[in-house]
Amino acid sequence: MVNEERFKKTYTQGKLNVTEIWVDQETGVQYAFHMAGYAGGMTPLLDADGKPCIADLTKDV
């Protein structure tokens, strides 16, 4: 069995207030994660039409 992670972090910013972008390696859906102190949350990134932003998985993301 291949031990491949489903989610991959593609962007990170900050130390105390952290903002990250994660990509689901199976679906290509991109997620925004934000953490401040002990609180945090994750939500899918949406385009102008309200549809999830999809990464091109044929490229190295």
PDB file of C-alpha atoms in Angstrom:
ATOM      1  CA  MET A   1       0.000   0.000   0.000  1.00  0.00           C
ATOM      2  CA  VAL A   2       1.318   3.412  -0.973  1.00  0.00           C
ATOM      3  CA  ASN A   3       1.407   5.906   1.895  1.00  0.00           C
ATOM      4  CA  GLU A   4       0.440   9.037  -0.032  1.00  0.00           C
ATOM      5  CA  GLU A   5      -1.063  12.028   1.745  1.00  0.00           C
ATOM      6  CA  ARG A   6      -4.482  13.098   0.446  1.00  0.00           C
ATOM      7  CA  PHE A   7      -3.992  16.820   1.196  1.00  0.00           C
ATOM      8  CA  LYS A   8      -0.962  18.858   0.197  1.00  0.00           C
ATOM      9  CA  LYS A   9      -0.113  22.359   1.450  1.00  0.00           C
ATOM     10  CA  THR A  10       0.671  24.642  -1.493  1.00  0.00           C
ATOM     11  CA  TYR A  11       0.912  28.052   0.229  1.00  0.00           C
ATOM     12  CA  THR A  12       1.562  29.371   3.729  1.00  0.00           C
ATOM     13  CA  GLN A  13       1.770  32.867   5.205  1.00  0.00           C
ATOM     14  CA  GLY A  14       2.304  34.131   8.749  1.00  0.00           C
ATOM     15  CA  LYS A  15       3.524  32.811  12.096  1.00  0.00           C
ATOM     16  CA  LEU A  16       0.932  33.765  14.726  1.00  0.00           C
ATOM     17  CA  ASN A  17      -1.956  34.331  12.322  1.00  0.00           C
ATOM     18  CA  VAL A  18      -1.442  31.565   9.780  1.00  0.00           C
ATOM     19  CA  THR A  19      -3.130  31.396   6.378  1.00  0.00           C
ATOM     20  CA  GLU A  20      -2.597  28.325   4.182  1.00  0.00           C
ATOM     21  CA  ILE A  21      -3.908  26.881   0.925  1.00  0.00           C
ATOM     22  CA  TRP A  22      -4.367  23.081   0.782  1.00  0.00           C
ATOM     23  CA  VAL A  23      -5.212  20.918  -2.251  1.00  0.00           C
ATOM     24  CA  ASP A  24      -7.113  17.621  -2.107  1.00  0.00           C
ATOM     25  CA  GLN A  25      -4.906  15.321  -4.210  1.00  0.00           C
ATOM     26  CA  GLU A  26      -7.877  13.147  -5.253  1.00  0.00           C
ATOM     27  CA  THR A  27     -10.396  15.822  -6.310  1.00  0.00           C
ATOM     28  CA  GLY A  28      -8.191  18.890  -6.926  1.00  0.00           C
ATOM     29  CA  VAL A  29     -10.424  21.065  -4.722  1.00  0.00           C
ATOM     30  CA  GLN A  30      -8.488  23.896  -3.071  1.00  0.00           C
ATOM     31  CA  TYR A  31      -9.126  24.844   0.577  1.00  0.00           C
ATOM     32  CA  ALA A  32      -8.230  27.931   2.614  1.00  0.00           C
ATOM     33  CA  PHE A  33      -7.132  27.330   6.203  1.00  0.00           C
ATOM     34  CA  HIS A  34      -6.711  30.137   8.745  1.00  0.00           C
ATOM     35  CA  MET A  35      -5.484  29.812  12.327  1.00  0.00           C
ATOM     36  CA  ALA A  36      -5.216  32.526  14.972  1.00  0.00           C
ATOM     37  CA  GLY A  37      -4.098  31.419  18.420  1.00  0.00           C
ATOM     38  CA  TYR A  38      -6.047  28.295  19.395  1.00  0.00           C
ATOM     39  CA  ALA A  39      -8.838  28.861  16.853  1.00  0.00           C
ATOM     40  CA  GLY A  40      -8.819  27.800  13.217  1.00  0.00           C
ATOM     41  CA  GLY A  41     -10.997  26.837  10.327  1.00  0.00           C
ATOM     42  CA  MET A  42     -10.960  25.466   6.803  1.00  0.00           C
ATOM     43  CA  THR A  43     -13.275  26.202   3.870  1.00  0.00           C
ATOM     44  CA  PRO A  44     -13.199  25.468   0.143  1.00  0.00           C
ATOM     45  CA  LEU A  45     -12.060  28.294  -2.123  1.00  0.00           C
ATOM     46  CA  LEU A  46     -14.865  29.407  -4.439  1.00  0.00           C
ATOM     47  CA  ASP A  47     -14.774  31.157  -7.800  1.00  0.00           C
ATOM     48  CA  ALA A  48     -17.003  34.083  -8.802  1.00  0.00           C
ATOM     49  CA  ASP A  49     -19.850  31.681  -9.657  1.00  0.00           C
ATOM     50  CA  GLY A  50     -19.713  29.989  -6.254  1.00  0.00           C
ATOM     51  CA  LYS A  51     -18.125  26.789  -7.601  1.00  0.00           C
ATOM     52  CA  PRO A  52     -15.047  25.234  -5.923  1.00  0.00           C
ATOM     53  CA  CYS A  53     -11.649  26.216  -7.322  1.00  0.00           C
ATOM     54  CA  ILE A  54     -10.032  23.116  -8.815  1.00  0.00           C
ATOM     55  CA  ALA A  55      -6.241  22.719  -9.108  1.00  0.00           C
ATOM     56  CA  ASP A  56      -4.752  21.133 -12.220  1.00  0.00           C
ATOM     57  CA  LEU A  57      -3.521  17.810 -10.808  1.00  0.00           C
ATOM     58  CA  THR A  58      -1.529  17.029 -13.975  1.00  0.00           C
ATOM     59  CA  LYS A  59       0.940  19.700 -12.840  1.00  0.00           C
ATOM     60  CA  ASP A  60       2.994  19.387  -9.666  1.00  0.00           C
ATOM     61  CA  VAL A  61       0.869  21.179  -7.038  1.00  0.00           C
TER      62      VAL A  61
END
